[in-house]
Amino acid sequence: MKLLIISGVSGSGKSIALHALEDQGFYCIDNLPVYLLPVFAQKMQQDDAQQLRAAVGIDARNLPQELQQFPQILEDIENVGAHCHIIFLDASDATLLKRFSETRRKHPLNNIPLAEAIRHERELLEAIAEKADLRIDTTCTTVHQLRDLISERVGDGARTGMSLLFQSFGYKHGVPLDADFVFDVRCLPNPYWEPHLRPLSGRDQEVIAYLERHEAVAQMRQDLITFLQHWLQRFQETNRSYLTVAIGCTGGQHRSVYLTEQLTAHFHSAHSRVLCRHRELS
């Protein structure tokens, strides 16, 4: 049995993630009491459920003392032979405040001010966040983008191996919270200062030609490939399931997009699960 635990702060998209997994054929349960996880896993390990893929939502509505015991509960799940992955969703405080304001929904910890409730909820879920196999920052992600991201990274049971995501971003919009590696390419020549290239992106041939005329761009590309070729193998040897590599430039439109496309193309031949995302172009 494959068991996914979906957790994260309120407003970060846990329900959307569960719905996306349900569409992929997962048996989904929202807000299961955390102490029942080992019982659920053991039940699902019965002979007639060996091929089942299940996803369980866990959030701050659990008792604080039970959330603190999550590491031991996770060990109990592993002892019954369940293959368990933890997905943790998060977003910036400003984004969460805006989402609650727009939807007018109550926060689960509604007996204290909203900003304080968000901070306290992160503290309550810290034991789960520390064990997460994959963290997803939904600050700049729409509902449809999150559904696609969940489906691509964890929804396809037919694919095996480490899921490797290359993501471009713009520093002026903030650094992704979910990246394992962040590379800054703002030192490279910037097509933005060429008026005819400004409205284009790093996927357009004119921008590609501009960047490939500069030796520094080729050197950066090769250095990133060399570094990642060495260390990705080490991560795979430790049975890592997910890895996110973020490439950032000022606006996330030209240099970072070009290098993200280049890295995706290079590693696609050697890895079965390589994904590409351009945060600002979306």
Short mmCIF file of C-alpha atoms in Angstrom, two decimals, residues 38-181:
data_model
loop_
_atom_site.label_atom_id
_atom_site.label_comp_id
_atom_site.label_asym_id
_atom_site.label_seq_id
_atom_site.Cartn_x
_atom_site.Cartn_y
_atom_site.Cartn_z
CA PRO A 38 -1.36 3.28 12.46
CA VAL A 39 -4.75 1.56 12.75
CA PHE A 40 -5.73 2.79 9.29
CA ALA A 41 -2.39 1.71 7.79
CA GLN A 42 -2.64 -1.73 9.35
CA LYS A 43 -6.19 -2.17 8.06
CA MET A 44 -5.11 -1.17 4.57
CA GLN A 45 -2.26 -3.68 4.67
CA GLN A 46 -4.72 -6.55 4.45
CA ASP A 47 -4.35 -8.81 1.46
CA ASP A 48 -7.26 -7.32 -0.45
CA ALA A 49 -5.85 -3.78 -0.14
CA GLN A 50 -2.20 -4.29 -1.10
CA GLN A 51 -2.55 -2.26 -4.32
CA LEU A 52 -4.51 0.55 -2.69
CA ARG A 53 -3.17 4.10 -2.81
CA ALA A 54 -4.47 6.19 0.07
CA ALA A 55 -4.08 9.84 1.08
CA VAL A 56 -4.92 11.17 4.54
CA GLY A 57 -5.26 14.83 5.50
CA ILE A 58 -3.84 15.79 8.90
CA ASP A 59 -4.15 19.33 10.27
CA ALA A 60 -4.13 21.45 13.43
CA ARG A 61 -7.60 20.32 14.47
CA ASN A 62 -5.89 17.38 16.19
CA LEU A 63 -5.02 17.65 19.85
CA PRO A 64 -1.61 19.34 20.37
CA GLN A 65 -0.21 16.44 22.40
CA GLU A 66 -1.12 14.00 19.62
CA LEU A 67 0.61 16.14 17.00
CA GLN A 68 3.74 16.19 19.15
CA GLN A 69 3.74 12.38 19.11
CA PHE A 70 3.77 12.29 15.30
CA PRO A 71 7.37 10.92 14.99
CA GLN A 72 6.41 7.90 17.10
CA ILE A 73 3.15 7.48 15.19
CA LEU A 74 5.10 7.56 11.92
CA GLU A 75 7.38 4.83 13.25
CA ASP A 76 4.33 2.73 14.16
CA ILE A 77 3.05 3.10 10.58
CA GLU A 78 6.37 1.94 9.17
CA ASN A 79 6.35 -1.04 11.53
CA VAL A 80 3.17 -2.37 9.92
CA GLY A 81 4.89 -2.27 6.53
CA ALA A 82 3.13 0.73 4.96
CA HIS A 83 5.06 2.82 2.42
CA CYS A 84 4.46 6.35 3.70
CA HIS A 85 5.26 9.76 2.17
CA ILE A 86 4.52 13.12 3.79
CA ILE A 87 3.52 16.18 1.74
CA PHE A 88 3.51 19.51 3.60
CA LEU A 89 1.92 22.63 2.09
CA ASP A 90 2.73 26.17 3.15
CA ALA A 91 2.41 29.78 2.00
CA SER A 92 3.57 33.18 3.17
CA ASP A 93 1.71 34.85 6.04
CA ALA A 94 0.59 37.69 3.77
CA THR A 95 -0.87 35.23 1.28
CA LEU A 96 -2.71 33.29 3.97
CA LEU A 97 -4.14 36.48 5.47
CA LYS A 98 -5.35 37.54 2.02
CA ARG A 99 -6.96 34.15 1.31
CA PHE A 100 -8.86 34.12 4.60
CA SER A 101 -9.98 37.69 3.99
CA GLU A 102 -11.22 36.91 0.48
CA THR A 103 -13.05 33.70 1.38
CA ARG A 104 -14.24 34.95 4.80
CA ARG A 105 -13.66 31.48 6.20
CA LYS A 106 -12.79 30.98 9.85
CA HIS A 107 -9.37 29.72 10.83
CA PRO A 108 -9.47 26.45 12.84
CA LEU A 109 -7.82 28.32 15.73
CA ASN A 110 -10.45 31.06 15.66
CA ASN A 111 -10.26 32.01 19.33
CA ILE A 112 -7.19 34.21 18.73
CA PRO A 113 -6.35 36.91 16.12
CA LEU A 114 -5.77 35.53 12.62
CA ALA A 115 -2.09 36.49 12.30
CA GLU A 116 -1.36 34.90 15.68
CA ALA A 117 -3.39 31.81 14.75
CA ILE A 118 -1.28 31.29 11.62
CA ARG A 119 1.96 31.47 13.61
CA HIS A 120 0.62 29.16 16.32
CA GLU A 121 -0.62 26.64 13.74
CA ARG A 122 2.89 26.39 12.26
CA GLU A 123 4.22 25.61 15.73
CA LEU A 124 1.60 22.89 16.22
CA LEU A 125 2.46 21.27 12.88
CA GLU A 126 6.23 21.54 13.25
CA ALA A 127 6.64 17.84 14.11
CA ILE A 128 4.96 16.91 10.80
CA ALA A 129 6.76 19.57 8.75
CA GLU A 130 10.15 18.29 9.95
CA LYS A 131 9.35 14.82 8.60
CA ALA A 132 8.04 16.01 5.23
CA ASP A 133 9.35 14.28 2.11
CA LEU A 134 8.03 17.11 -0.07
CA ARG A 135 7.26 20.70 0.85
CA ILE A 136 5.15 22.77 -1.55
CA ASP A 137 5.02 26.56 -1.38
CA THR A 138 1.64 27.70 -2.72
CA THR A 139 2.25 31.44 -2.24
CA CYS A 140 2.32 32.12 -5.99
CA THR A 141 0.29 29.07 -7.06
CA THR A 142 -3.27 29.11 -8.36
CA VAL A 143 -5.80 26.37 -7.66
CA HIS A 144 -5.31 24.87 -11.13
CA GLN A 145 -1.52 25.02 -10.89
CA LEU A 146 -1.55 23.27 -7.52
CA ARG A 147 -3.80 20.50 -8.84
CA ASP A 148 -1.45 19.98 -11.79
CA LEU A 149 1.64 20.04 -9.56
CA ILE A 150 0.20 17.44 -7.17
CA SER A 151 -0.85 15.21 -10.06
CA GLU A 152 2.55 15.45 -11.74
CA ARG A 153 4.70 14.94 -8.65
CA VAL A 154 2.81 12.37 -6.60
CA GLY A 155 -0.30 11.29 -8.47
CA ASP A 156 1.15 8.96 -11.10
CA GLY A 157 1.69 5.61 -9.47
CA ALA A 158 3.12 4.09 -12.65
CA ARG A 159 6.31 6.10 -12.46
CA THR A 160 9.12 5.29 -10.08
CA GLY A 161 12.31 7.02 -9.00
CA MET A 162 13.00 10.45 -7.58
CA SER A 163 10.71 13.26 -8.76
CA LEU A 164 12.99 16.10 -9.86
CA LEU A 165 11.46 19.56 -10.36
CA PHE A 166 13.33 22.45 -11.99
CA GLN A 167 11.62 25.76 -11.25
CA SER A 168 12.40 29.30 -12.39
CA PHE A 169 11.45 32.29 -10.25
CA GLY A 170 12.00 36.02 -9.84
CA TYR A 171 13.74 37.34 -6.74
CA LYS A 172 11.52 40.44 -6.73
CA HIS A 173 8.56 38.12 -6.07
CA GLY A 174 10.30 36.18 -3.29
CA VAL A 175 12.38 33.01 -3.00
CA PRO A 176 10.36 29.73 -3.12
CA LEU A 177 9.93 28.22 0.33
CA ASP A 178 9.94 24.66 -1.00
CA ALA A 179 13.26 24.56 -2.90
CA ASP A 180 16.03 22.15 -1.88
CA PHE A 181 18.62 24.01 -3.99
#
